[in-house]
mmCIF file with all atom_site columns, C-alpha atoms in Angstrom:
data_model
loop_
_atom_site.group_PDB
_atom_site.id
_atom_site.type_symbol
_atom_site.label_atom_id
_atom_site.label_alt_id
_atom_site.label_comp_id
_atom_site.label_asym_id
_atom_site.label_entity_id
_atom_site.label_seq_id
_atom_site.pdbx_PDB_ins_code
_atom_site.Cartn_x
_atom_site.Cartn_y
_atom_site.Cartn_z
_atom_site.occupancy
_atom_site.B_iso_or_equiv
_atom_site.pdbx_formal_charge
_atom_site.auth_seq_id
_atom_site.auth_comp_id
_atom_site.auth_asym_id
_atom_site.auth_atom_id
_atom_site.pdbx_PDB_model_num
ATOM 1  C CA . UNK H 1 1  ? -49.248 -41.473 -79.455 1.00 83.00 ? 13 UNK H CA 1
ATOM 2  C CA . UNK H 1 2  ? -45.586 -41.148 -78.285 1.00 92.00 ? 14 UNK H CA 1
ATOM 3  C CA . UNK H 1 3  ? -42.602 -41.966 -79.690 1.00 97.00 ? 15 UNK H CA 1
ATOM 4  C CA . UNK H 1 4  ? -41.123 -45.337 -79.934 1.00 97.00 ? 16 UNK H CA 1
ATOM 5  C CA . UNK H 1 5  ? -37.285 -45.876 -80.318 1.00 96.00 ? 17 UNK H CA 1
ATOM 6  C CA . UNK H 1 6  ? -35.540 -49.154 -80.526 1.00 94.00 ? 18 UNK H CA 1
ATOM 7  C CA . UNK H 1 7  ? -32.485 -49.712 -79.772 1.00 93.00 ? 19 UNK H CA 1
ATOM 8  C CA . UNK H 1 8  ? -30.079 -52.750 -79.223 1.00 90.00 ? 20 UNK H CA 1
ATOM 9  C CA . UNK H 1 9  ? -30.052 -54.073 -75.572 1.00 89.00 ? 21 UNK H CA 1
ATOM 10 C CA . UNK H 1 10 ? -26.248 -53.893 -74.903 1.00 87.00 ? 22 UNK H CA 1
ATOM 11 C CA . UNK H 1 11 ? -25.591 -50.349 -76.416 1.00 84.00 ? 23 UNK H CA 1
ATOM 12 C CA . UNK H 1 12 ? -23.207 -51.005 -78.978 1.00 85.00 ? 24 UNK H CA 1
ATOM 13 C CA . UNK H 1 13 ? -24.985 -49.562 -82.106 1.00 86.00 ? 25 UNK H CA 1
ATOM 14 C CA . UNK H 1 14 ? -23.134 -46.351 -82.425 1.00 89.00 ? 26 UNK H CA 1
ATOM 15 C CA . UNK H 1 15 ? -26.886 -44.765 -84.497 1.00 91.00 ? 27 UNK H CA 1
ATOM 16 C CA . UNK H 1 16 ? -28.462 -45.853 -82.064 1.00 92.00 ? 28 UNK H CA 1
ATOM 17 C CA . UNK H 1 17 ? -26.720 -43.775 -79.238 1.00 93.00 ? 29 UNK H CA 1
ATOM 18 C CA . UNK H 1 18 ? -27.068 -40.908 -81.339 1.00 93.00 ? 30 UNK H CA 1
ATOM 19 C CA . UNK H 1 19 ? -30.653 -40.990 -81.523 1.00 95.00 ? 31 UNK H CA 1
ATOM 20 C CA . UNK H 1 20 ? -30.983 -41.768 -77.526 1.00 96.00 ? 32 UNK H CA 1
ATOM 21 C CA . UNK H 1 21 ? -28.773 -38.280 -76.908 1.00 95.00 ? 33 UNK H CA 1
ATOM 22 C CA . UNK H 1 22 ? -30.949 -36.389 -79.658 1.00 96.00 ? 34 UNK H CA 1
ATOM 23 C CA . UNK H 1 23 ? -33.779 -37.295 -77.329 1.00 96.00 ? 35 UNK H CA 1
ATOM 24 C CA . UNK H 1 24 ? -32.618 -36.713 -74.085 1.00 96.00 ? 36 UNK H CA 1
ATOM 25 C CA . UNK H 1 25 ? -30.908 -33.026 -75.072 1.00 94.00 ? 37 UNK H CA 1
ATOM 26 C CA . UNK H 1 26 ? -34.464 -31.714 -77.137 1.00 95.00 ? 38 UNK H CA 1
ATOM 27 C CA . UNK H 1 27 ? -36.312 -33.478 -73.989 1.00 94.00 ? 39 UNK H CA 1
ATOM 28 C CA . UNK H 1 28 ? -38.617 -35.290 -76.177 1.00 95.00 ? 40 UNK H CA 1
ATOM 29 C CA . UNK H 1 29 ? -40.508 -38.146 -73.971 1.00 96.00 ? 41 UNK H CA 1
ATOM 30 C CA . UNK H 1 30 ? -40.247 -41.189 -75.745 1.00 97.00 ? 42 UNK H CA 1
ATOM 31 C CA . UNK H 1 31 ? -40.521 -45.410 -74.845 1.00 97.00 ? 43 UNK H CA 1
ATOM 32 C CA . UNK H 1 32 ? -37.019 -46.934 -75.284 1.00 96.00 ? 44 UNK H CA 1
ATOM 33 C CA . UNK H 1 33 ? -37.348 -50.672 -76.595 1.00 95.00 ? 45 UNK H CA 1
ATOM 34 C CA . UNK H 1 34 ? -34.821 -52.867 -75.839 1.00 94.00 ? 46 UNK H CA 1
ATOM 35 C CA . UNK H 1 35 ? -33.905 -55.579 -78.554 1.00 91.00 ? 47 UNK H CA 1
ATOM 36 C CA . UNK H 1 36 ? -31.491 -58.444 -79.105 1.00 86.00 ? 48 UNK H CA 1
ATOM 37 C CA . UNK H 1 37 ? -29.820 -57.595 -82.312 1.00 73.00 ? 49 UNK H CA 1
ATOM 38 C CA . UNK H 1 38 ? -28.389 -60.657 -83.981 1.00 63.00 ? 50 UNK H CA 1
ATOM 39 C CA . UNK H 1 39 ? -26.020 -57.053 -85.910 1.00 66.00 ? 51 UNK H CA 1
ATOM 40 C CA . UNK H 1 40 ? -26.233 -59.906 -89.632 1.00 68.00 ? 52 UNK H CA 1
ATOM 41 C CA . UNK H 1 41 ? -28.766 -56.775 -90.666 1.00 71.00 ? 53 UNK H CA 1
ATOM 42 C CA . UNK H 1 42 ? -27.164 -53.340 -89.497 1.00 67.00 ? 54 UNK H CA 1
ATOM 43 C CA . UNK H 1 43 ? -29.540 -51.253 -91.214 1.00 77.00 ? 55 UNK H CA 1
ATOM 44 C CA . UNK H 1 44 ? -32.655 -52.267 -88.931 1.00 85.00 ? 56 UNK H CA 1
ATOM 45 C CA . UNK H 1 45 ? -31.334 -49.788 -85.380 1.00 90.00 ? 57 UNK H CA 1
ATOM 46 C CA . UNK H 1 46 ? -32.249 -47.562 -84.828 1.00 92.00 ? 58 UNK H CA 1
ATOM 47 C CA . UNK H 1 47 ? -35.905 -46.959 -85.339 1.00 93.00 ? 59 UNK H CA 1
ATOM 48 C CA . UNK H 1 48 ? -38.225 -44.592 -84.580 1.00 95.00 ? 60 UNK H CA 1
ATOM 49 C CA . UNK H 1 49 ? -41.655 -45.247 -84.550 1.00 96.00 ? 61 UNK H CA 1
ATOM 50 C CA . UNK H 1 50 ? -42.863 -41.863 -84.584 1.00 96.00 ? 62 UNK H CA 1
ATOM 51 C CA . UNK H 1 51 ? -46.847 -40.882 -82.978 1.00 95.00 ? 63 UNK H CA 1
ATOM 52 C CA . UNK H 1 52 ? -47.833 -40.562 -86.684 1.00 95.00 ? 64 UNK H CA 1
ATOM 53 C CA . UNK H 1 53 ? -47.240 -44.061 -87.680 1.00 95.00 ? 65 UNK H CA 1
ATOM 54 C CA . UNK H 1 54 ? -43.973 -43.358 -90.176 1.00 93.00 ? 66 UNK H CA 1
ATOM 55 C CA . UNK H 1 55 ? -40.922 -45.258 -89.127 1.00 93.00 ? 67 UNK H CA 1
ATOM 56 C CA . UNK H 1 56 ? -37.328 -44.737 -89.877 1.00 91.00 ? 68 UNK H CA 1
ATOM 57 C CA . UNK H 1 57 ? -34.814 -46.676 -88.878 1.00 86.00 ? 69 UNK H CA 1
ATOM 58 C CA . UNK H 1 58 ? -31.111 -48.281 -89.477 1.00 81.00 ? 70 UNK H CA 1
ATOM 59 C CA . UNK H 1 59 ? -29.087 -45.897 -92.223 1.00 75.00 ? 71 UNK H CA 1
ATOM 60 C CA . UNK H 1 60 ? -31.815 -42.787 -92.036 1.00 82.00 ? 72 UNK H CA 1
ATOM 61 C CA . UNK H 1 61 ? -29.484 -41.430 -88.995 1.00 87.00 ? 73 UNK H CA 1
ATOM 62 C CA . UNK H 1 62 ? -29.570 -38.041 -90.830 1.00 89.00 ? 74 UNK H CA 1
ATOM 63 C CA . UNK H 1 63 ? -33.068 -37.926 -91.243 1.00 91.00 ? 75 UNK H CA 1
ATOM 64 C CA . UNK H 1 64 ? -34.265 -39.073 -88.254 1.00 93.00 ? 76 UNK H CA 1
ATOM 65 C CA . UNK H 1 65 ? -31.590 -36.109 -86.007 1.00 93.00 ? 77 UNK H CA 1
ATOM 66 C CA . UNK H 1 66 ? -33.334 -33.868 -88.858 1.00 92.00 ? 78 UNK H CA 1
ATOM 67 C CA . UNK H 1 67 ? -37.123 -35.106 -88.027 1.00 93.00 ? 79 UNK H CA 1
ATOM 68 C CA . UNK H 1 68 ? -35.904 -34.628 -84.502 1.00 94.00 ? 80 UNK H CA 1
ATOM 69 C CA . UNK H 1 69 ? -35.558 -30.883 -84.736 1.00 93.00 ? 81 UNK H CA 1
ATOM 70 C CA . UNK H 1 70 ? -38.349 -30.600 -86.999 1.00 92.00 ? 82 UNK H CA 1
ATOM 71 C CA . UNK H 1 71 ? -40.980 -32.252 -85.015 1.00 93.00 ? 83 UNK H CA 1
ATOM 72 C CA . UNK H 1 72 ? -39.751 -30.471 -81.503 1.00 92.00 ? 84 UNK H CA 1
ATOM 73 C CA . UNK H 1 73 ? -38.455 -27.180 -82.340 1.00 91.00 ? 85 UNK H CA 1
ATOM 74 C CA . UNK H 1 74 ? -39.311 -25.909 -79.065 1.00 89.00 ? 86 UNK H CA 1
ATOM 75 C CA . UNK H 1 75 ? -38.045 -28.213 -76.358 1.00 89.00 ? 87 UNK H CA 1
ATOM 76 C CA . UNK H 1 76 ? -33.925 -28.353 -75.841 1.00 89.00 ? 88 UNK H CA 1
ATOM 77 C CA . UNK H 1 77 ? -31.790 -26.426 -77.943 1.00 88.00 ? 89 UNK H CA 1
ATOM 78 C CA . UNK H 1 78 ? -31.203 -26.529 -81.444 1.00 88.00 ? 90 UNK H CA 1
ATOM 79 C CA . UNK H 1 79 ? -29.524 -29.618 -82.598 1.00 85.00 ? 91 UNK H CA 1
ATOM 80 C CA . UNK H 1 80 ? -28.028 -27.798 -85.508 1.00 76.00 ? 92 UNK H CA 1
ATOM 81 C CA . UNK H 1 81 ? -26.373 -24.198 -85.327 1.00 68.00 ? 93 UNK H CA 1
ATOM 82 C CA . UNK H 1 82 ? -28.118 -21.214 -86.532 1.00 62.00 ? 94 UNK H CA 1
ATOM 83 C CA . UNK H 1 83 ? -26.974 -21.046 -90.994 1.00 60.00 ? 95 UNK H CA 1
ATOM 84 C CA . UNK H 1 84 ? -25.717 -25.353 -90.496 1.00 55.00 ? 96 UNK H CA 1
ATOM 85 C CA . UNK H 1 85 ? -28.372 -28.281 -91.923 1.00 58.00 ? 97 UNK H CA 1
ATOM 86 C CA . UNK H 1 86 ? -28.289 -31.843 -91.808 1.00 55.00 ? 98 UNK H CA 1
#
């Protein structure tokens, strides 16, 4: 499977953008969802539906930039400095 991401249709879910620039820098191909996000629940965006199954989503930003580097090590750079963790 690849990776699924969710995010809210007009771009104004600050995790959310994260996430999309994670992606694009490491060069991971992923399928970007568009949603309508009503924002009364602002722990549901971003998720990641990841090709395993396991999702993550809303407050896990620091996981899910940490998964990130874990699960593509090789493509893009580093997303954290050589001695910094999430």
């Amino acid at each position: 499977g690849q990776l699924v991401l969710r995010v809210d249709r007009n771009h104004w879910c600050p995790n959310c953008e994260r996430v999309l620039l994670a992606l694009e820098i490491k060069k991971v191909k992923y399928t970007k969802v568009l949603v309508d996000d009503d924002y009364t629940n602002p722990n549901t965006l971003p998720q990641v539906i990841w090709p395993d199954g396991t999702v993550h989503q809303g407050t896990d930003i620091y996981d899910i930039l940490e998964k990130i580097q874990i699960e593509y090590p090789k493509t893009g750079p580093d997303l954290y400095k050589q001695g910094i963790s999430a």
